[in-house]
Tab-separated table of C-alpha atoms and ligand atoms in Angstrom:
chain	number	residue	atom	x	y	z
A	296	MET	CA	-21.675	12.062	15.885
A	297	SER	CA	-21.984	8.747	17.727
A	298	GLU	CA	-19.072	6.371	17.571
A	299	LEU	CA	-17.033	5.798	14.425
A	300	LEU	CA	-16.289	2.114	13.978
A	301	ILE	CA	-13.316	1.083	11.876
A	302	VAL	CA	-13.176	-2.550	10.757
A	303	GLY	CA	-9.628	-3.852	10.274
A	304	GLY	CA	-6.282	-2.820	11.689
A	305	GLY	CA	-4.054	-2.869	8.612
A	306	ILE	CA	-2.355	0.171	7.138
A	307	MET	CA	-5.700	1.526	5.873
A	308	GLY	CA	-7.629	1.137	9.116
A	309	LEU	CA	-4.759	2.398	11.279
A	310	TRP	CA	-4.300	5.591	9.245
A	311	ALA	CA	-8.079	6.114	9.322
A	312	ALA	CA	-8.023	5.775	13.114
A	313	VAL	CA	-5.117	8.233	13.404
A	314	MET	CA	-6.907	10.771	11.179
A	315	ALA	CA	-10.091	10.274	13.227
A	316	GLY	CA	-8.093	10.670	16.435
A	317	ARG	CA	-6.596	13.950	15.207
A	318	ALA	CA	-10.094	15.159	14.261
A	319	GLY	CA	-11.335	14.423	17.794
A	320	ILE	CA	-13.818	11.740	16.717
A	321	GLN	CA	-14.909	9.089	19.230
A	322	THR	CA	-13.564	5.981	17.501
A	323	CYS	CA	-13.293	2.233	17.963
A	324	LEU	CA	-11.109	0.107	15.679
A	325	VAL	CA	-12.064	-3.570	15.689
A	326	GLU	CA	-9.523	-6.081	14.436
A	327	ARG	CA	-10.171	-9.804	14.239
A	328	SER	CA	-6.612	-10.760	15.095
A	329	SER	CA	-3.977	-8.159	15.963
A	330	THR	CA	-3.102	-4.935	14.164
A	331	GLY	CA	-0.785	-5.619	11.234
A	332	ALA	CA	-1.828	-9.284	11.112
A	333	GLY	CA	-2.866	-8.993	7.451
A	334	ALA	CA	-0.954	-7.887	4.366
A	335	SER	CA	0.352	-4.813	6.194
A	336	GLY	CA	2.568	-6.895	8.456
A	337	GLY	CA	4.968	-7.789	5.645
A	338	LEU	CA	8.595	-7.089	4.841
A	339	LEU	CA	8.920	-4.857	1.780
A	340	GLY	CA	7.508	-1.364	2.321
A	341	ALA	CA	8.443	-0.046	-1.111
A	342	LEU	CA	6.813	3.319	-1.847
A	343	MET	CA	6.875	3.271	-5.631
A	344	PRO	CA	5.556	5.996	-7.906
A	345	HIS	CA	3.603	5.213	-11.037
A	346	MET	CA	5.415	5.846	-14.327
A	347	PRO	CA	5.523	9.585	-15.070
A	348	ASP	CA	4.078	9.264	-18.607
A	349	ARG	CA	0.399	9.527	-19.604
A	350	TRP	CA	-0.296	11.726	-16.588
A	351	ASN	CA	-3.787	11.600	-15.092
A	352	ALA	CA	-5.727	12.309	-11.887
A	353	LYS	CA	-4.772	8.948	-10.383
A	354	LYS	CA	-1.044	9.542	-10.901
A	355	GLN	CA	-1.324	13.081	-9.529
A	356	PHE	CA	-3.110	11.789	-6.422
A	357	GLN	CA	-0.441	9.168	-5.836
A	358	PHE	CA	2.360	11.676	-6.443
A	359	ASP	CA	0.867	14.119	-3.916
A	360	ALA	CA	0.430	11.272	-1.427
A	361	LEU	CA	4.027	10.085	-1.836
A	362	VAL	CA	5.321	13.621	-1.336
A	363	ALA	CA	3.106	14.226	1.721
A	364	LEU	CA	3.983	10.903	3.370
A	365	GLU	CA	7.427	12.126	4.388
A	366	ASP	CA	5.925	14.840	6.617
A	367	GLU	CA	3.144	12.543	7.837
A	368	ILE	CA	5.676	10.008	9.033
A	369	ALA	CA	7.883	12.697	10.570
A	370	GLU	CA	4.846	13.874	12.563
A	371	LEU	CA	4.039	10.316	13.610
A	372	GLN	CA	7.623	9.761	14.728
A	373	ARG	CA	7.557	13.011	16.738
A	374	ALA	CA	4.287	12.030	18.406
A	375	THR	CA	5.404	8.513	19.322
A	376	GLY	CA	9.189	8.643	19.607
A	377	LEU	CA	9.262	5.575	17.325
A	378	SER	CA	10.987	5.295	13.975
A	379	ALA	CA	9.165	3.828	10.981
A	380	ASP	CA	12.504	3.578	9.148
A	381	TYR	CA	11.273	5.814	6.366
A	382	ARG	CA	13.859	6.881	3.801
A	383	ARG	CA	13.499	8.529	0.383
A	384	CYS	CA	16.074	6.177	-1.088
A	385	GLY	CA	15.046	6.400	-4.744
A	386	ARG	CA	14.744	3.517	-7.169
A	387	ILE	CA	16.911	2.002	-9.863
A	388	MET	CA	15.476	0.130	-12.815
A	389	PRO	CA	18.106	-1.694	-14.904
A	390	LEU	CA	17.697	-1.215	-18.655
A	391	GLY	CA	18.518	-4.520	-20.302
A	392	LYS	CA	17.367	-3.650	-23.849
A	393	ALA	CA	17.964	-0.720	-26.201
A	394	HIS	CA	14.293	0.154	-26.589
A	395	LEU	CA	13.891	0.345	-22.798
A	396	ARG	CA	16.524	3.085	-22.719
A	397	GLU	CA	14.547	5.026	-25.349
A	398	ILE	CA	11.369	4.701	-23.300
A	399	ALA	CA	13.226	5.693	-20.124
A	400	LEU	CA	14.603	8.809	-21.827
A	401	GLY	CA	11.014	9.793	-22.585
A	402	HIS	CA	10.158	9.284	-18.916
A	403	GLU	CA	12.972	11.647	-17.971
A	404	GLN	CA	11.058	14.417	-19.775
A	405	ASP	CA	7.723	13.298	-18.319
A	406	ALA	CA	9.099	13.376	-14.777
A	407	ALA	CA	10.572	16.851	-15.335
A	408	GLN	CA	7.079	18.012	-16.265
A	409	HIS	CA	4.948	16.148	-13.707
A	410	TRP	CA	7.017	15.244	-10.658
A	411	VAL	CA	6.875	18.753	-9.307
A	412	SER	CA	5.269	19.835	-6.039
A	413	SER	CA	4.991	23.360	-4.703
A	414	GLU	CA	8.263	22.883	-2.820
A	415	ARG	CA	10.187	20.113	-4.494
A	416	ARG	CA	11.124	18.533	-7.784
A	417	PHE	CA	11.838	14.844	-8.222
A	418	HIS	CA	13.813	13.387	-11.073
A	419	TRP	CA	14.083	10.420	-13.361
A	420	HIS	CA	17.644	10.145	-14.655
A	421	VAL	CA	18.860	7.786	-17.348
A	422	ARG	CA	22.527	7.009	-16.877
A	423	ASP	CA	25.145	4.299	-16.850
A	424	VAL	CA	25.325	1.856	-14.005
A	425	ASP	CA	27.850	2.721	-11.244
A	426	SER	CA	30.864	0.622	-12.079
A	427	GLY	CA	32.237	-1.499	-9.262
A	428	ARG	CA	29.129	-1.192	-7.096
A	429	ASP	CA	27.138	-4.134	-8.416
A	430	TRP	CA	23.861	-2.488	-7.321
A	431	PRO	CA	22.672	-3.711	-9.817
A	432	ALA	CA	25.184	-5.964	-11.577
A	433	ALA	CA	26.480	-4.358	-14.784
A	434	GLU	CA	25.420	-7.425	-16.884
A	435	ALA	CA	21.794	-6.740	-15.972
A	436	ALA	CA	22.008	-3.129	-17.098
A	437	SER	CA	23.644	-3.269	-20.537
A	438	PHE	CA	21.777	-0.121	-21.575
A	439	GLY	CA	22.188	1.697	-18.274
A	440	ILE	CA	19.689	2.401	-15.543
A	441	ALA	CA	16.731	4.639	-14.874
A	442	HIS	CA	17.176	6.213	-11.434
A	443	ASP	CA	14.262	8.032	-9.844
A	444	THR	CA	14.529	10.213	-6.762
A	445	LEU	CA	10.854	10.017	-5.752
A	446	ALA	CA	10.591	6.397	-4.572
A	447	ALA	CA	11.051	5.701	-0.879
A	448	ARG	CA	10.717	2.885	1.609
A	449	VAL	CA	9.426	2.292	5.090
A	450	ALA	CA	9.580	-0.692	7.441
A	451	PRO	CA	5.977	-1.984	7.395
A	452	ARG	CA	5.947	-3.480	10.888
A	453	ARG	CA	7.574	-0.416	12.429
A	454	LEU	CA	5.050	1.846	10.743
A	455	VAL	CA	2.204	-0.321	12.024
A	456	GLN	CA	3.688	-0.133	15.530
A	457	ALA	CA	4.091	3.648	15.315
A	458	LEU	CA	0.485	4.075	14.159
A	459	LYS	CA	-0.764	1.847	16.947
A	460	THR	CA	1.289	3.743	19.511
A	461	ALA	CA	-0.095	7.034	18.186
A	462	LEU	CA	-3.626	5.722	18.715
A	463	ALA	CA	-2.898	4.926	22.353
A	464	LYS	CA	-2.290	8.657	22.905
A	465	PHE	CA	-5.849	9.616	21.897
A	466	PRO	CA	-8.202	9.158	24.887
A	467	HIS	CA	-11.177	9.025	22.492
A	468	VAL	CA	-9.794	6.161	20.324
A	469	ARG	CA	-10.030	2.495	21.347
A	470	VAL	CA	-8.530	-0.526	19.621
A	471	GLU	CA	-10.242	-3.853	20.182
A	472	GLU	CA	-8.168	-6.787	18.956
A	473	GLY	CA	-9.590	-10.303	18.671
A	474	ALA	CA	-13.002	-8.955	17.558
A	475	GLU	CA	-14.115	-10.312	14.179
A	476	VAL	CA	-16.918	-8.650	12.273
A	477	ALA	CA	-19.313	-11.240	10.862
A	478	SER	CA	-21.778	-8.937	9.082
A	479	LEU	CA	-22.643	-5.289	8.542
A	480	ASP	CA	-26.084	-3.760	8.902
A	481	PRO	CA	-25.654	-0.091	7.940
A	482	PRO	CA	-29.388	0.770	7.761
A	483	ARG	CA	-29.654	-0.067	11.465
A	484	GLY	CA	-26.251	1.425	12.251
A	485	ARG	CA	-24.880	-1.793	13.676
A	486	LEU	CA	-22.693	-4.738	12.957
A	487	LEU	CA	-22.499	-8.259	14.311
A	488	LEU	CA	-19.320	-9.734	15.702
A	489	ALA	CA	-18.461	-13.405	15.264
A	490	ASP	CA	-18.908	-13.901	19.033
A	491	GLY	CA	-22.570	-12.864	18.664
A	492	ARG	CA	-22.282	-9.338	20.042
A	493	ALA	CA	-24.072	-6.531	18.178
A	494	VAL	CA	-22.196	-3.229	18.083
A	495	SER	CA	-23.822	0.103	17.181
A	496	PHE	CA	-22.088	2.775	15.174
A	497	GLY	CA	-22.753	6.296	13.940
A	498	HIS	CA	-20.540	5.638	10.948
A	499	CYS	CA	-18.507	2.622	9.866
A	500	ILE	CA	-15.304	2.454	7.816
A	501	LEU	CA	-14.669	-0.909	6.201
A	502	SER	CA	-10.923	-1.469	5.881
A	503	ALA	CA	-10.663	-5.223	6.341
A	504	GLY	CA	-8.234	-5.873	3.477
A	505	VAL	CA	-9.209	-8.869	1.334
A	506	GLU	CA	-12.115	-9.639	3.678
A	507	SER	CA	-13.713	-6.302	2.793
A	508	PHE	CA	-14.901	-7.602	-0.560
A	509	GLY	CA	-17.155	-10.345	0.864
A	510	LEU	CA	-18.620	-7.910	3.396
A	511	ILE	CA	-19.353	-5.371	0.619
A	512	ASP	CA	-20.818	-7.998	-1.706
A	513	ARG	CA	-23.197	-9.289	0.969
A	514	LEU	CA	-24.768	-5.810	1.144
A	515	ALA	CA	-25.629	-5.750	-2.569
A	516	HIS	CA	-29.371	-5.502	-3.230
A	517	SER	CA	-29.120	-6.235	-6.926
A	518	ALA	CA	-27.005	-8.593	-8.958
A	519	GLN	CA	-23.432	-7.429	-8.764
A	520	ALA	CA	-20.071	-8.857	-9.777
A	521	PRO	CA	-17.624	-9.473	-6.904
A	522	SER	CA	-16.009	-6.262	-5.720
A	523	GLY	CA	-12.527	-7.782	-5.527
A	524	GLY	CA	-10.297	-10.649	-4.560
A	525	ALA	CA	-6.939	-11.673	-3.156
A	526	VAL	CA	-3.587	-11.814	-4.923
A	527	LYS	CA	-1.032	-13.762	-2.943
A	528	GLY	CA	2.505	-12.452	-2.578
A	529	GLN	CA	5.627	-14.028	-1.099
A	530	ALA	CA	8.673	-12.152	0.160
A	531	ALA	CA	11.873	-12.781	2.104
A	532	LEU	CA	14.127	-10.858	4.456
A	533	LEU	CA	17.899	-11.311	4.115
A	534	ASN	CA	20.721	-10.329	6.406
A	535	ALA	CA	23.098	-8.794	3.872
A	536	ASP	CA	24.802	-5.757	5.357
A	537	ILE	CA	23.841	-3.468	2.470
A	538	ASP	CA	24.041	0.317	2.882
A	539	PRO	CA	20.527	1.299	4.049
A	540	ALA	CA	20.662	4.392	1.814
A	541	SER	CA	20.853	2.193	-1.313
A	542	PRO	CA	18.068	2.755	-3.818
A	543	ILE	CA	15.411	0.111	-4.340
A	544	ILE	CA	16.205	-2.081	-7.331
A	545	PHE	CA	13.126	-2.908	-9.358
A	546	THR	CA	12.740	-4.972	-12.489
A	547	ASP	CA	9.963	-7.096	-13.883
A	548	GLY	CA	8.082	-7.637	-10.615
A	549	LEU	CA	11.224	-8.136	-8.514
A	550	TYR	CA	11.912	-5.629	-5.742
A	551	ILE	CA	15.114	-5.470	-3.710
A	552	VAL	CA	14.681	-3.082	-0.797
A	553	ALA	CA	17.594	-2.244	1.515
A	554	HIS	CA	16.319	-1.512	5.016
A	555	GLU	CA	18.080	-0.262	8.121
A	556	ASP	CA	20.341	-2.571	10.148
A	557	GLY	CA	21.686	-4.404	7.087
A	558	HIS	CA	18.432	-6.148	6.254
A	559	VAL	CA	17.249	-6.470	2.675
A	560	ALA	CA	13.708	-7.394	1.660
A	561	ILE	CA	13.123	-9.340	-1.564
A	562	GLY	CA	9.692	-9.516	-3.163
A	563	SER	CA	7.273	-10.399	-4.485
A	564	THR	CA	5.418	-13.152	-6.226
A	565	SER	CA	2.027	-12.247	-7.667
A	566	GLU	CA	-0.290	-15.257	-7.558
A	567	ASN	CA	-3.909	-15.147	-8.632
A	568	ARG	CA	-4.356	-18.848	-7.878
A	569	PHE	CA	-3.040	-20.526	-4.769
A	570	ASP	CA	-3.956	-23.285	-2.338
A	571	GLU	CA	-1.995	-22.133	0.702
A	572	PRO	CA	-2.459	-18.403	1.282
A	573	TYR	CA	0.129	-17.978	4.007
A	574	SER	CA	2.902	-20.428	3.128
A	575	THR	CA	5.999	-19.889	1.027
A	576	ASP	CA	7.355	-22.257	-1.614
A	577	ASP	CA	9.863	-22.668	-4.429
A	578	GLN	CA	8.518	-19.566	-6.195
A	579	LEU	CA	10.147	-17.566	-3.421
A	580	ASP	CA	13.403	-19.520	-3.819
A	581	ALA	CA	13.381	-18.595	-7.518
A	582	LEU	CA	12.827	-14.945	-6.636
A	583	ILE	CA	15.765	-14.969	-4.221
A	584	ARG	CA	17.975	-16.484	-6.932
A	585	ARG	CA	16.910	-13.723	-9.354
A	586	ALA	CA	17.720	-11.139	-6.695
A	587	GLU	CA	21.182	-12.639	-6.147
A	588	ALA	CA	21.903	-12.482	-9.867
A	589	LEU	CA	20.793	-8.866	-10.001
A	590	ALA	CA	22.599	-7.812	-6.824
A	591	PRO	CA	25.610	-10.103	-6.290
A	592	ALA	CA	26.223	-8.671	-2.796
A	593	LEU	CA	23.179	-10.699	-1.688
A	594	ARG	CA	24.772	-14.050	-2.606
A	595	GLY	CA	24.939	-16.390	0.339
A	596	ALA	CA	23.138	-13.953	2.664
A	597	GLN	CA	21.262	-15.576	5.524
A	598	VAL	CA	17.496	-15.702	4.984
A	599	LEU	CA	16.008	-14.314	8.183
A	600	GLU	CA	12.351	-14.717	7.285
A	601	ARG	CA	10.049	-15.997	4.562
A	602	TRP	CA	6.582	-14.470	4.508
A	603	ALA	CA	3.374	-14.579	2.466
A	604	GLY	CA	0.291	-12.402	2.485
A	605	LEU	CA	-2.834	-11.524	0.507
A	606	ARG	CA	-3.088	-8.225	-1.334
A	607	PRO	CA	-6.580	-6.746	-1.637
A	608	LYS	CA	-7.209	-6.198	-5.342
A	609	ALA	CA	-10.471	-4.556	-6.281
A	610	THR	CA	-12.256	-5.507	-9.477
A	611	GLY	CA	-11.108	-2.761	-11.812
A	612	ARG	CA	-7.806	-2.595	-9.903
A	613	GLU	CA	-8.229	0.854	-8.335
A	614	PRO	CA	-8.701	1.314	-4.582
A	615	ILE	CA	-12.310	1.469	-3.339
A	616	VAL	CA	-12.713	4.587	-1.246
A	617	GLY	CA	-15.494	6.649	0.251
A	618	ARG	CA	-19.202	6.367	0.965
A	619	HIS	CA	-21.188	3.404	-0.212
A	620	PRO	CA	-23.832	4.738	-2.622
A	621	ASP	CA	-26.654	2.808	-0.914
A	622	HIS	CA	-25.527	3.257	2.677
A	623	GLY	CA	-24.562	6.752	3.765
A	624	SER	CA	-23.313	5.505	7.148
A	625	LEU	CA	-20.740	3.179	5.544
A	626	SER	CA	-17.436	4.229	3.987
A	627	VAL	CA	-15.067	1.822	2.295
A	628	LEU	CA	-11.276	2.051	2.419
A	629	THR	CA	-9.667	-0.899	0.708
A	630	GLY	CA	-8.228	-2.299	-2.521
A	631	GLY	CA	-4.793	-0.650	-2.316
A	632	PHE	CA	-3.406	-3.782	-3.971
A	633	LYS	CA	0.363	-3.202	-4.448
A	634	VAL	CA	0.584	0.469	-3.457
A	635	SER	CA	-1.340	0.841	-0.194
A	636	PHE	CA	1.618	2.024	1.875
A	637	GLY	CA	2.174	5.094	-0.287
A	638	MET	CA	-1.465	6.194	-0.335
A	639	ALA	CA	-3.238	4.951	2.810
A	640	HIS	CA	-2.701	8.191	4.755
A	641	ALA	CA	-4.168	10.299	1.929
A	642	LEU	CA	-7.111	7.978	1.297
A	643	ALA	CA	-7.831	7.837	5.038
A	644	ARG	CA	-7.712	11.633	5.236
A	645	PHE	CA	-10.262	11.858	2.412
A	646	VAL	CA	-12.611	9.402	4.128
A	647	ILE	CA	-12.441	11.148	7.520
A	648	ASP	CA	-12.859	14.624	5.978
A	649	ASP	CA	-15.858	13.363	4.036
A	650	ILE	CA	-17.458	11.866	7.163
A	651	ILE	CA	-17.180	15.111	9.120
A	652	GLY	CA	-17.968	17.330	6.135
A	653	ARG	CA	-14.591	19.079	6.076
A	654	PRO	CA	-13.174	20.403	2.768
A	655	THR	CA	-10.783	17.813	1.465
A	656	ILE	CA	-8.428	16.634	-1.236
A	657	GLU	CA	-9.862	15.578	-4.563
A	658	LEU	CA	-10.286	11.840	-4.996
A	659	PRO	CA	-9.833	10.366	-8.496
A	660	GLU	CA	-13.295	9.390	-9.709
A	661	SER	CA	-12.160	5.850	-10.481
A	662	PHE	CA	-11.391	5.322	-6.763
A	663	ALA	CA	-14.858	6.318	-5.523
A	664	CYS	CA	-16.909	3.525	-3.983
A	665	ALA	CA	-19.969	4.732	-5.924
A	666	HIS	CA	-18.024	4.444	-9.180
A	667	HIS	CA	-16.964	0.863	-8.365
A	668	ILE	CA	-20.471	-0.240	-7.376
A	669	ALA	CA	-21.984	1.243	-10.560
A	670	ALA	CA	-19.382	-0.594	-12.683
A	671	LEU	CA	-20.001	-3.881	-10.837
A	672	ARG	CA	-23.744	-3.609	-11.393
A	673	GLN	CA	-23.186	-3.099	-15.092
A	674	GLN	CA	-21.134	-6.282	-15.192
A	675	GLY	CA	-23.863	-8.203	-13.354
A	676	PRO	CA	-23.306	-11.325	-11.283
A	677	HIS	CA	-20.188	-13.373	-11.850
A	678	PRO	CA	-20.773	-16.859	-13.280
A	679	ALA	CA	-20.417	-19.369	-10.431
B	714	FAD	C1	4.393	-9.982	-0.493
B	714	FAD	C2	3.762	-8.631	-0.490
B	714	FAD	C3	4.535	-7.505	-0.726
B	714	FAD	C4	3.965	-6.243	-0.741
B	714	FAD	N1	4.766	-5.158	-0.942
B	714	FAD	C5	4.220	-3.915	-0.902
B	714	FAD	C6	5.048	-2.781	-1.032
B	714	FAD	O1	6.262	-2.895	-1.175
B	714	FAD	N2	4.459	-1.547	-0.988
B	714	FAD	C7	3.102	-1.391	-0.836
B	714	FAD	O2	2.606	-0.257	-0.804
B	714	FAD	N3	2.296	-2.470	-0.710
B	714	FAD	C8	2.831	-3.712	-0.744
B	714	FAD	N4	2.029	-4.805	-0.615
B	714	FAD	C9	0.586	-4.600	-0.537
B	714	FAD	C10	0.182	-4.132	0.846
B	714	FAD	O3	0.792	-4.950	1.815
B	714	FAD	C11	-1.338	-4.166	0.974
B	714	FAD	O4	-1.932	-3.484	-0.111
B	714	FAD	C12	-1.790	-3.504	2.262
B	714	FAD	O5	-1.104	-4.030	3.362
B	714	FAD	C13	-3.269	-3.647	2.456
B	714	FAD	O6	-3.604	-2.988	3.646
B	714	FAD	P1	-5.066	-3.088	4.232
B	714	FAD	O7	-5.096	-2.307	5.471
B	714	FAD	O8	-6.030	-2.763	3.138
B	714	FAD	O9	-5.262	-4.664	4.502
B	714	FAD	P2	-4.592	-5.601	5.619
B	714	FAD	O10	-3.247	-5.182	5.991
B	714	FAD	O11	-4.776	-7.010	5.149
B	714	FAD	O12	-5.490	-5.325	6.879
B	714	FAD	C14	-6.809	-5.781	7.009
B	714	FAD	C15	-7.024	-6.112	8.473
B	714	FAD	O13	-8.389	-6.421	8.671
B	714	FAD	C16	-8.474	-7.499	9.558
B	714	FAD	N5	-9.766	-8.154	9.295
B	714	FAD	C17	-10.089	-8.909	8.214
B	714	FAD	N6	-11.364	-9.305	8.311
B	714	FAD	C18	-11.859	-8.793	9.454
B	714	FAD	C19	-13.118	-8.878	10.092
B	714	FAD	N7	-14.130	-9.566	9.555
B	714	FAD	N8	-13.293	-8.238	11.276
B	714	FAD	C20	-12.262	-7.526	11.841
B	714	FAD	N9	-11.032	-7.430	11.269
B	714	FAD	C21	-10.846	-8.047	10.090
B	714	FAD	C22	-7.275	-8.359	9.243
B	714	FAD	O14	-6.921	-9.202	10.324
B	714	FAD	C23	-6.217	-7.318	8.928
B	714	FAD	O15	-5.451	-6.973	10.052
B	714	FAD	C24	2.565	-6.091	-0.560
B	714	FAD	C25	1.792	-7.214	-0.285
B	714	FAD	C26	2.367	-8.469	-0.247
B	714	FAD	C27	1.504	-9.664	0.065
C-alpha cells in the first residue's frame, strides 16, 4: 500500500504509528506542533478500569486493554531503553457513606466474576482504611475503602517520549512536526497542510484529538450533528515525597496519583464551558485543597506545575474508531475522553489490523466510526 498518513502525535497517533511500524507499513505521522503537545502531554496518567458491575462488551474491551498494556509497555521499554514509569499500583476509593459500602460489596462479587484474564485475576476488596497511613485520611473513609488491584498509572510525558523514540527505530516511519493539516480529501487520497502543501496518502488515520471532530464534520455530505467537542481539564504536580507504590486515590472526580521520584499528580477539573483552554485558575486551587484534605501528607507540598488541556469527547461519549463509512481510505482514532491512556494501544492495533486486513480483536460496536456517523445523522444538524 502507498504511504499511511497519521494526523496527530498524541497517545492515539503515536500508538498507531508504533503498530504501523511493527507491521512494516511505510508511514508518516504529521503533527501540527510537537508530539505530546495536546492532551497527552499532561501529568496524571491514571489507568482506571470501569466499574465491574453491569458487564458489557465495552468494559470487556477496556479490561483486556488494561491487562495487555503492562506487556506492551514492557516491550516498548525494552525496545527503547526508556522507562514510562508504569506501575500497577491499584486504586483506593474512600467510602464516606453506608450505602456506598453496600454498593462496593456488590462490586467485590462483580470483580471476582469479570476481572479475570487467561493468566491473572484482579480484585476489588472492601476493607477498613489503613490506620496511621492517612492515604486516605480516616475521616474521609468512615465506611472503609474499596481497593482495586487492576488500576495502574504511567507517566504521560515519559510514555510519549518512549513511543517517539520507538518510532525513530523504524526506518519506514517518519515523524513530521510543525505540519498542520488544514483539510482532508479522502476521495482523492490527499490532504492539504496549512502551509499550502498537498500530501498524498494510501490511507489516512485521523487522530488529532479535539481537532479531529471539525475535520470529520467537514467531510459530512448530509446534515449531521457535531461528532464531538472539548472538555477542559486542569491538573497539578506536587513535590510530596510519597511512596511511588501508593495506590491512586479516587473520589468524586478527584484523582491523586503518586508517581516516581516523589511527585504526585492531582486532577482533574471537568469543564464543558471555558474561555481560556490552556490556563489554570482557582478551580485548580480548590482541587488541590480537596486533595490535601483527603491525603494530609500533601499539605504544604510545593506545586511544581499547573497544567490544563482539552479532552476529546465524542458525541455519545464512546471513542470513535475505525473506517469512515463514506471514505474507505480514512480511519478515525479519537474520542478517548478520560480513558485514552488505558486503551490507545488496543484501539490503534484494531485500526492497523483493519487497514492491512489482518484478523484482529473485536471492537465494541458503539466505538465504530460507522456507528457514530449513523447516530449523528439521525440526530441531524445541531441548532446554531
Ligand atoms: C487534566 C487532564 C487529565 C487527564 N487525565 C487522564 C488520565 O489520568 N488517564 C487517561 O487515560 N486520560 C486522561 N486524560 C485524557 C487524555 O489526556 C486524552 O484523552 C488523550 O490524551 C487524548 O489523546 P489523543 O491522542 O486523542 O489527543 P491529543 O493528545 O490531544 O493529541 C492530538 C494531537 O494532534 C495534534 N493536532 C491537532 N490538530 C492537528 C492538525 N490539524 N494537524 C496536525 N496535528 C494536529 C495536536 O497538536 C496533538 O498533539 C486527561 C486529560 C486532561 C485534560
